[in-house]
mmCIF file of the C-alpha atoms, coordinates in Angstrom:
data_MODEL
# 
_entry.id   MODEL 
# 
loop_
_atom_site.group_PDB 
_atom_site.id 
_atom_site.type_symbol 
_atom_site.label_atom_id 
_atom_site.label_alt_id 
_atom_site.label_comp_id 
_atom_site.label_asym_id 
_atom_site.label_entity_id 
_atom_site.label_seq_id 
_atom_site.pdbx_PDB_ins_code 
_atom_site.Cartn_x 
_atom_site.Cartn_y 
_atom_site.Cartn_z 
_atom_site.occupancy 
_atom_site.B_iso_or_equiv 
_atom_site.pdbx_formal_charge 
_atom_site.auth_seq_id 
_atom_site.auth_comp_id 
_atom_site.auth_asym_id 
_atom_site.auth_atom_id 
_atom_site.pdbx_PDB_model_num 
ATOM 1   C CA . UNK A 1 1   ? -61.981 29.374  328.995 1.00 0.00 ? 1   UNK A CA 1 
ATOM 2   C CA . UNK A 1 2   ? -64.239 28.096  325.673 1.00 0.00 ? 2   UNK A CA 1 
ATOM 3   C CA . UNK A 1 3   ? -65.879 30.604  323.457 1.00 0.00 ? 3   UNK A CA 1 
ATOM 4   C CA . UNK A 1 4   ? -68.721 28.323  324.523 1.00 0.00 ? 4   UNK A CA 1 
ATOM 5   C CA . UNK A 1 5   ? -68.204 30.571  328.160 1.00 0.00 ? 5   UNK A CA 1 
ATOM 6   C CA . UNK A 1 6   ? -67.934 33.723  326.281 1.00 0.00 ? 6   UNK A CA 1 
ATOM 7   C CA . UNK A 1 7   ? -70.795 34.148  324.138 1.00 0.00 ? 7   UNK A CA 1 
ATOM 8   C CA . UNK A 1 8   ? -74.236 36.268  325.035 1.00 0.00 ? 8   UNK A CA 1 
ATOM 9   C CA . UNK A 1 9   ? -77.093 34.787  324.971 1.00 0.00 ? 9   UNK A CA 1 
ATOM 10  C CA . UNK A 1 10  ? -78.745 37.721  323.107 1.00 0.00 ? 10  UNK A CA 1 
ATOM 11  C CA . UNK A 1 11  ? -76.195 37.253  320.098 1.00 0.00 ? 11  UNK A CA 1 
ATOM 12  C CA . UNK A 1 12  ? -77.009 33.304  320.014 1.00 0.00 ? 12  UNK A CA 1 
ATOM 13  C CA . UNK A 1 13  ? -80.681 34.622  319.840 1.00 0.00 ? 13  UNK A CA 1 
ATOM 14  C CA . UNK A 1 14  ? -80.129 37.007  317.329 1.00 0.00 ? 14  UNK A CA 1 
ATOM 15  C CA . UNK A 1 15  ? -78.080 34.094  314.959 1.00 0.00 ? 15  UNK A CA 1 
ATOM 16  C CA . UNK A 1 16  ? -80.834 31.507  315.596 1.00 0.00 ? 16  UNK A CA 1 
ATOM 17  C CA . UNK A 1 17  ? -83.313 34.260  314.269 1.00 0.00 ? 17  UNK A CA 1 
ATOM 18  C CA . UNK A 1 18  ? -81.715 34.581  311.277 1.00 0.00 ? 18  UNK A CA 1 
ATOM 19  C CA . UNK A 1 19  ? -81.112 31.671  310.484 1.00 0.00 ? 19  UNK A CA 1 
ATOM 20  C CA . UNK A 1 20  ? -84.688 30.690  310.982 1.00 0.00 ? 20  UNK A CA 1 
ATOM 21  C CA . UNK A 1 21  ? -85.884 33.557  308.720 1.00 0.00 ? 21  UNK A CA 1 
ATOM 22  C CA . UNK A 1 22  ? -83.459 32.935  306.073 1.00 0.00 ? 22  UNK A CA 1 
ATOM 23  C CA . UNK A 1 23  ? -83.751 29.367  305.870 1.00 0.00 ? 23  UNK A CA 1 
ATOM 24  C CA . UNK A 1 24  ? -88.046 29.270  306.117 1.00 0.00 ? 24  UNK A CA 1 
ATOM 25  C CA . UNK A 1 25  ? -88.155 31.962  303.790 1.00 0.00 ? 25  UNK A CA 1 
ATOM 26  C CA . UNK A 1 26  ? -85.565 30.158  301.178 1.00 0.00 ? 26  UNK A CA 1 
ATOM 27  C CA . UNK A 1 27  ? -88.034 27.036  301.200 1.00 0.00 ? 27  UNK A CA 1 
ATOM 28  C CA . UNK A 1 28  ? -91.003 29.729  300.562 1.00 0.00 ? 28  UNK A CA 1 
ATOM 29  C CA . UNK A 1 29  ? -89.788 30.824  297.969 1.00 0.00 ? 29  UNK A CA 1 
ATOM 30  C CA . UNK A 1 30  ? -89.674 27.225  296.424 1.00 0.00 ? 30  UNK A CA 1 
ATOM 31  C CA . UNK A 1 31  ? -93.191 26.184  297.474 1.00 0.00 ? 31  UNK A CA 1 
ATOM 32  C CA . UNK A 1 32  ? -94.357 29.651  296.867 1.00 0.00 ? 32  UNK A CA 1 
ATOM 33  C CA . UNK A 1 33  ? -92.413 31.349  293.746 1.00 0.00 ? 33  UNK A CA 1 
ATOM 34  C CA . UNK A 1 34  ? -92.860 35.237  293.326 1.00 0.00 ? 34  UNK A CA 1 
ATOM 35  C CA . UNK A 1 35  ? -94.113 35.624  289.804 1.00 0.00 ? 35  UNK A CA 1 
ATOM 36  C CA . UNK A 1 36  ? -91.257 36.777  287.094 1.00 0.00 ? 36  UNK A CA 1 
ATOM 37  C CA . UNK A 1 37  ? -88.272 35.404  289.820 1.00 0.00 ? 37  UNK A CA 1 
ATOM 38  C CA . UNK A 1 38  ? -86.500 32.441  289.190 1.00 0.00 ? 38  UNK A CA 1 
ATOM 39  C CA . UNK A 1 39  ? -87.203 29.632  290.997 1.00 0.00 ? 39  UNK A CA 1 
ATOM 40  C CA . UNK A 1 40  ? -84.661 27.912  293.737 1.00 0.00 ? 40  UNK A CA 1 
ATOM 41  C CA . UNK A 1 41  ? -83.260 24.715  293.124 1.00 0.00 ? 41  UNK A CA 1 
ATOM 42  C CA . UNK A 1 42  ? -85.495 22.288  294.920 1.00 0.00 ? 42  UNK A CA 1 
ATOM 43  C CA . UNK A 1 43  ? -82.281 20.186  295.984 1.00 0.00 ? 43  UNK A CA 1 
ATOM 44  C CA . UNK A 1 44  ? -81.195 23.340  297.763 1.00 0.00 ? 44  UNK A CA 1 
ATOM 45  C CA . UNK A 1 45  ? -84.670 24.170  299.583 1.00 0.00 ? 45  UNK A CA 1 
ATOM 46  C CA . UNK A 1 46  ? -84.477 20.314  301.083 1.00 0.00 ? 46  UNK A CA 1 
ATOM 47  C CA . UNK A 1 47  ? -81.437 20.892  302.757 1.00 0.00 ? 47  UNK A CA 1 
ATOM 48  C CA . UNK A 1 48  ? -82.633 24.470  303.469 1.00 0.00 ? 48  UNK A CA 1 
ATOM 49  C CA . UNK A 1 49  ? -85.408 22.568  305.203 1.00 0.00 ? 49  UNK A CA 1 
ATOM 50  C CA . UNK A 1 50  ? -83.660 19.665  306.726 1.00 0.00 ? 50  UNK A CA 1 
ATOM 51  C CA . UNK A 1 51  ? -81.326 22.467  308.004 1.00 0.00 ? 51  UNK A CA 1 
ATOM 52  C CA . UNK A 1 52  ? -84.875 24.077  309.674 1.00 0.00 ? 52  UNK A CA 1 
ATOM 53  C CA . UNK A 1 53  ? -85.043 20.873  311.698 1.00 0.00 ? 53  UNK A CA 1 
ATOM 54  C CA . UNK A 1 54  ? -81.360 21.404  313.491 1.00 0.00 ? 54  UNK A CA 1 
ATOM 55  C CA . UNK A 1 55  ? -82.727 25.154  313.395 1.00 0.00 ? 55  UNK A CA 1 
ATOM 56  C CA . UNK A 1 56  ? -86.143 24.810  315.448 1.00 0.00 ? 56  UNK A CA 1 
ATOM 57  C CA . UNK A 1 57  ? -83.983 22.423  317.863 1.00 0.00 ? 57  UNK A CA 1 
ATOM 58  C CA . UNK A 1 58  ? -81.578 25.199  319.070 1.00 0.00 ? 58  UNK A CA 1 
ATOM 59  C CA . UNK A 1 59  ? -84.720 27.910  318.925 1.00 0.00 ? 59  UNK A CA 1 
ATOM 60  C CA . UNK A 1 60  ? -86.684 25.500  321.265 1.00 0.00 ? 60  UNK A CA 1 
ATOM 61  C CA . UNK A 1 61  ? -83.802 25.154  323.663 1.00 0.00 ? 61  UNK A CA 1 
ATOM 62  C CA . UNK A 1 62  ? -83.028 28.861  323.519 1.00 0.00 ? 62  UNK A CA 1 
ATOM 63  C CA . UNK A 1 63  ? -86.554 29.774  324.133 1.00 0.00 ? 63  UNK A CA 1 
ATOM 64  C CA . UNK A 1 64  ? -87.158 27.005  326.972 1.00 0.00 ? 64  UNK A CA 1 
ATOM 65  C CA . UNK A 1 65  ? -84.111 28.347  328.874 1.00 0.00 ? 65  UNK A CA 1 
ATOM 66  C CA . UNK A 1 66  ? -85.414 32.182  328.437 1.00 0.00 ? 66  UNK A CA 1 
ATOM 67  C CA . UNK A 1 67  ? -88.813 30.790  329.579 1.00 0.00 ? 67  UNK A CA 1 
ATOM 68  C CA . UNK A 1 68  ? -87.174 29.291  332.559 1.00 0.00 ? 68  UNK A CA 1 
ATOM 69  C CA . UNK A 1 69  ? -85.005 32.810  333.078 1.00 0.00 ? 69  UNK A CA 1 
ATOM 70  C CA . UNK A 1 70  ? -88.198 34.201  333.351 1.00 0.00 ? 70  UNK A CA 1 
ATOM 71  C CA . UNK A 1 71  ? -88.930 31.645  336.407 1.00 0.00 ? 71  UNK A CA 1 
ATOM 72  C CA . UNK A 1 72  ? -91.843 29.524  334.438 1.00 0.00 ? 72  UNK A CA 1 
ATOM 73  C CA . UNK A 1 73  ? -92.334 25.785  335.352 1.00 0.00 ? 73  UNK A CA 1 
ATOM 74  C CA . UNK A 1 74  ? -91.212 22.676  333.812 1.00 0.00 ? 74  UNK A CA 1 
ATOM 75  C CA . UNK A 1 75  ? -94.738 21.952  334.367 1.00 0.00 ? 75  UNK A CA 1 
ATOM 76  C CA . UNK A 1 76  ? -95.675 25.104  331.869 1.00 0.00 ? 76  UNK A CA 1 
ATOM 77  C CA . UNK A 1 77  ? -93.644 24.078  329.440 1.00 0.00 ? 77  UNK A CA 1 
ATOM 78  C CA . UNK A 1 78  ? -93.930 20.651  329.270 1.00 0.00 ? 78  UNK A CA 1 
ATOM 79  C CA . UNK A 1 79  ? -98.002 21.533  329.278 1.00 0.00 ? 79  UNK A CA 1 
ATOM 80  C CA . UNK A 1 80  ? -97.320 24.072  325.811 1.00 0.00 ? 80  UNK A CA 1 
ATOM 81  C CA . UNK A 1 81  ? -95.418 20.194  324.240 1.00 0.00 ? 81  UNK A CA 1 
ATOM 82  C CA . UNK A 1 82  ? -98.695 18.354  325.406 1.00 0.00 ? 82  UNK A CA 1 
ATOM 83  C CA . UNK A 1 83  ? -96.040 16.491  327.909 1.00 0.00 ? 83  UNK A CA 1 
ATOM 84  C CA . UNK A 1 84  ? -95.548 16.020  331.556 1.00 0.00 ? 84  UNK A CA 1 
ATOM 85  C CA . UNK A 1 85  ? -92.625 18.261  333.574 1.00 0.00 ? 85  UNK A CA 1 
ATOM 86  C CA . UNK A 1 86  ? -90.400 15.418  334.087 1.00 0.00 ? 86  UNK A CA 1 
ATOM 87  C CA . UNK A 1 87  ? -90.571 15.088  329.724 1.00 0.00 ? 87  UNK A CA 1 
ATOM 88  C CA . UNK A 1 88  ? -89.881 18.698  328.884 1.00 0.00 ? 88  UNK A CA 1 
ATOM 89  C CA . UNK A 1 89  ? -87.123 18.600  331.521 1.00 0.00 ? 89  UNK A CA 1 
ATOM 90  C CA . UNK A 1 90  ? -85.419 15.533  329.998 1.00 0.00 ? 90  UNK A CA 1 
ATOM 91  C CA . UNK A 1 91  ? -85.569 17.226  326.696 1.00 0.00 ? 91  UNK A CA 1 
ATOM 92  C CA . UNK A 1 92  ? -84.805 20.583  327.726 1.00 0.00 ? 92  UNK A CA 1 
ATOM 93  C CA . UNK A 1 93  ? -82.968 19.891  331.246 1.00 0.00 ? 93  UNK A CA 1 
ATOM 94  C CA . UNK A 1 94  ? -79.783 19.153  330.016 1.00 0.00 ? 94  UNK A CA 1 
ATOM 95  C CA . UNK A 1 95  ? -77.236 21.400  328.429 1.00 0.00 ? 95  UNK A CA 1 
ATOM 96  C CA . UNK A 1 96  ? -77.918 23.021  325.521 1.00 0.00 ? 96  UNK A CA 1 
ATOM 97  C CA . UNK A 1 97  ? -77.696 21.632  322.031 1.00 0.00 ? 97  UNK A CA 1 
ATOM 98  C CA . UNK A 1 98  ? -74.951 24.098  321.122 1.00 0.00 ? 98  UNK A CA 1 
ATOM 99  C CA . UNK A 1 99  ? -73.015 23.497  324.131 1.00 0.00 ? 99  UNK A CA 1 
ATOM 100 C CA . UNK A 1 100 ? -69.958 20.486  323.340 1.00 0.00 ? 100 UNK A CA 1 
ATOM 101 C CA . UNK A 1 101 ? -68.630 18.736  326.977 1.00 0.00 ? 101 UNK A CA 1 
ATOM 102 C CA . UNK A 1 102 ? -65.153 19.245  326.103 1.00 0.00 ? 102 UNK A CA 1 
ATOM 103 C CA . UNK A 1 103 ? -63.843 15.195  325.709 1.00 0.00 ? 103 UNK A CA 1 
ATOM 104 C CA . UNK A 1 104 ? -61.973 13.252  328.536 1.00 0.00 ? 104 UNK A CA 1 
ATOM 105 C CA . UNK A 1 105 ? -58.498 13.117  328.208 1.00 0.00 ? 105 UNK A CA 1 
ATOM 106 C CA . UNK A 1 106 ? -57.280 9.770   327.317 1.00 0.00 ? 106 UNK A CA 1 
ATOM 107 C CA . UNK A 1 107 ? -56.193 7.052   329.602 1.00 0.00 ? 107 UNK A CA 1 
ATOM 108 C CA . UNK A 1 108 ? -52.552 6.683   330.062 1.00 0.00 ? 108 UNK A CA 1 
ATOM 109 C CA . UNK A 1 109 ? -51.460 3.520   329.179 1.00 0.00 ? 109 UNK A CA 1 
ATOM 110 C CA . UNK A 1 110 ? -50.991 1.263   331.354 1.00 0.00 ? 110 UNK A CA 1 
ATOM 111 C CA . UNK A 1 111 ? -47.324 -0.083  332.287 1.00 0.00 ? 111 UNK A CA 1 
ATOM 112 C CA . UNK A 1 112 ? -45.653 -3.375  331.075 1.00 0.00 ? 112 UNK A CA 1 
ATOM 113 C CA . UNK A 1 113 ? -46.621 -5.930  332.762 1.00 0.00 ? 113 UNK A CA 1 
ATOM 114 C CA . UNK A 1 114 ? -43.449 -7.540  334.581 1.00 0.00 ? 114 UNK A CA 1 
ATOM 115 C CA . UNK A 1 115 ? -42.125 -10.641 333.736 1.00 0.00 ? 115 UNK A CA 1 
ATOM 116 C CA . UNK A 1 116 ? -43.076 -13.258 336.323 1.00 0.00 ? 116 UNK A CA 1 
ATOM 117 C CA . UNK A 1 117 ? -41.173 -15.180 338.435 1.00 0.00 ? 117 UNK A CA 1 
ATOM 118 C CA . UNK A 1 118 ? -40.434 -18.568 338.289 1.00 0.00 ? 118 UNK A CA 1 
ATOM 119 C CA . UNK A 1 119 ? -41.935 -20.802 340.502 1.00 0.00 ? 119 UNK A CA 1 
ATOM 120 C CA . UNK A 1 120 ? -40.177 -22.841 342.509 1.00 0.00 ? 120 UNK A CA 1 
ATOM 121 C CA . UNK A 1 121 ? -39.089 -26.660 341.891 1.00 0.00 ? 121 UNK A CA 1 
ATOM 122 C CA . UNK A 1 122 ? -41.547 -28.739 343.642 1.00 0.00 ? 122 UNK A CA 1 
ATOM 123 C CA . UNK A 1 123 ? -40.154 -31.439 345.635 1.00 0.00 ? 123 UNK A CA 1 
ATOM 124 C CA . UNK A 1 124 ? -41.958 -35.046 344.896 1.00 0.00 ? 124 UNK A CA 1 
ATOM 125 C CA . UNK A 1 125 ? -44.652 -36.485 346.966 1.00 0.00 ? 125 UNK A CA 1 
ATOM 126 C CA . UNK A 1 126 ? -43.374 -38.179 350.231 1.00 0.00 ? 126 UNK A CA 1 
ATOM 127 C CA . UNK A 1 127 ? -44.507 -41.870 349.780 1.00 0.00 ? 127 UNK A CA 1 
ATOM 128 C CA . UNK A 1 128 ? -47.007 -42.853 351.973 1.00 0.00 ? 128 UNK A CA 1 
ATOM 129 C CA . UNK A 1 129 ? -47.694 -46.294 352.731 1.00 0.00 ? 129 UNK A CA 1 
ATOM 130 C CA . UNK A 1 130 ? -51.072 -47.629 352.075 1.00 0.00 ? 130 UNK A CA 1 
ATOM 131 C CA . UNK A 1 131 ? -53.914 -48.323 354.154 1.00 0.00 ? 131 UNK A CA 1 
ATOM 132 C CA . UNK A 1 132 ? -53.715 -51.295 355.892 1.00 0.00 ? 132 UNK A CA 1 
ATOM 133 C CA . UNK A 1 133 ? -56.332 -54.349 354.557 1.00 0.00 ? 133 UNK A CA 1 
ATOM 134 C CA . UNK A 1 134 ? -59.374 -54.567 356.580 1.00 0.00 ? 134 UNK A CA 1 
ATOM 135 C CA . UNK A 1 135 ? -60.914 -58.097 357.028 1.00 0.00 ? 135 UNK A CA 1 
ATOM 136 C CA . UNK A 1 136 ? -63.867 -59.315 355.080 1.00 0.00 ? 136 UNK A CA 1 
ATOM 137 C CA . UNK A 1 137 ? -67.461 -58.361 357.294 1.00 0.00 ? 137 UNK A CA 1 
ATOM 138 C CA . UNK A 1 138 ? -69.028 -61.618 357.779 1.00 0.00 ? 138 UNK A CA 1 
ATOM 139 C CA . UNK A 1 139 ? -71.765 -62.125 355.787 1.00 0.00 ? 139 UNK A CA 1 
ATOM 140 C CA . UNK A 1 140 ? -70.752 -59.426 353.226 1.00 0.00 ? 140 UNK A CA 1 
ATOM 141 C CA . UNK A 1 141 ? -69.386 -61.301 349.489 1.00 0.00 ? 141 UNK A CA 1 
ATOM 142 C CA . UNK A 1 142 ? -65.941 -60.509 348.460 1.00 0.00 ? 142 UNK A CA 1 
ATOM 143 C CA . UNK A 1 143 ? -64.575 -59.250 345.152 1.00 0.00 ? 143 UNK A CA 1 
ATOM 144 C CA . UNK A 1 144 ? -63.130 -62.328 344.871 1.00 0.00 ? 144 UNK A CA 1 
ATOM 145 C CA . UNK A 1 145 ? -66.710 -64.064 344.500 1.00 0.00 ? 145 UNK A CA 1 
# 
């Protein structure tokens, strides 16, 4: 089994949490200094905050799948994203963000084709004879004309 199997729910939670509070309050800081601290690198609070986007992703999932736990509606939910049931089900439906569909295993490959036989000699065309020559329809002009 995957550690993907293993893992509480409750200590995903409690990791998403943090990481949401430490990252927000990193780009705080930056926006917001405290007076006589140093202030963050700026580079640092973008990827801080681009990091925040992968962040609220997993938090939405997690919380969509503890709302649904708690038996609410696709309906409710999708209503909360100003979107219809069958919307918040195709975004939240599937399995979760976190979750990796271990790969296929790869295709064998194939064997060698083998070689193929040699066709037969042919024999030659019997001859036939040719039609016979009809008479000229009365009336009609000939080639020869």
């Amino acid at each position: 089994m995957s550690d993907a199997q293993h893992r509480d729910p409750a200590d995903e939670r409690a990791v998403l949490a943090k990481l949401l509070s430490t990252n927000a309050e990193f780009v705080a800081e930056v926006l917001h200094p405290a007076e006589g601290k140093p202030t963050p690198s700026v580079m640092a609070a973008l990827r801080a905050a681009r990091s925040l986007d992968n962040v609220v992703d997993d938090v939405l999932r997690s919380l969509v799948l503890q709302a649904r736990e708690e038996g609410r509606t696709w309906a409710e939910i999708g209503e909360i994203f100003g979107t219809s049931r069958q919307a918040a089900f195709q975004r939240f439906g599937g399995a979760p963000s976190g979750m990796q569909v271990p790969p296929l295993p790869p295709v064998p490959p194939l064997p060698p084709m083998p070689e193929m036989p040699r066709m037969p000699e042919v024999p030659p065309m019997p001859h036939f004879p040719s039609p016979p020559k009809m008479p000229p329809m009365p009336g009609w002009p000939t080639s020869h004309e």
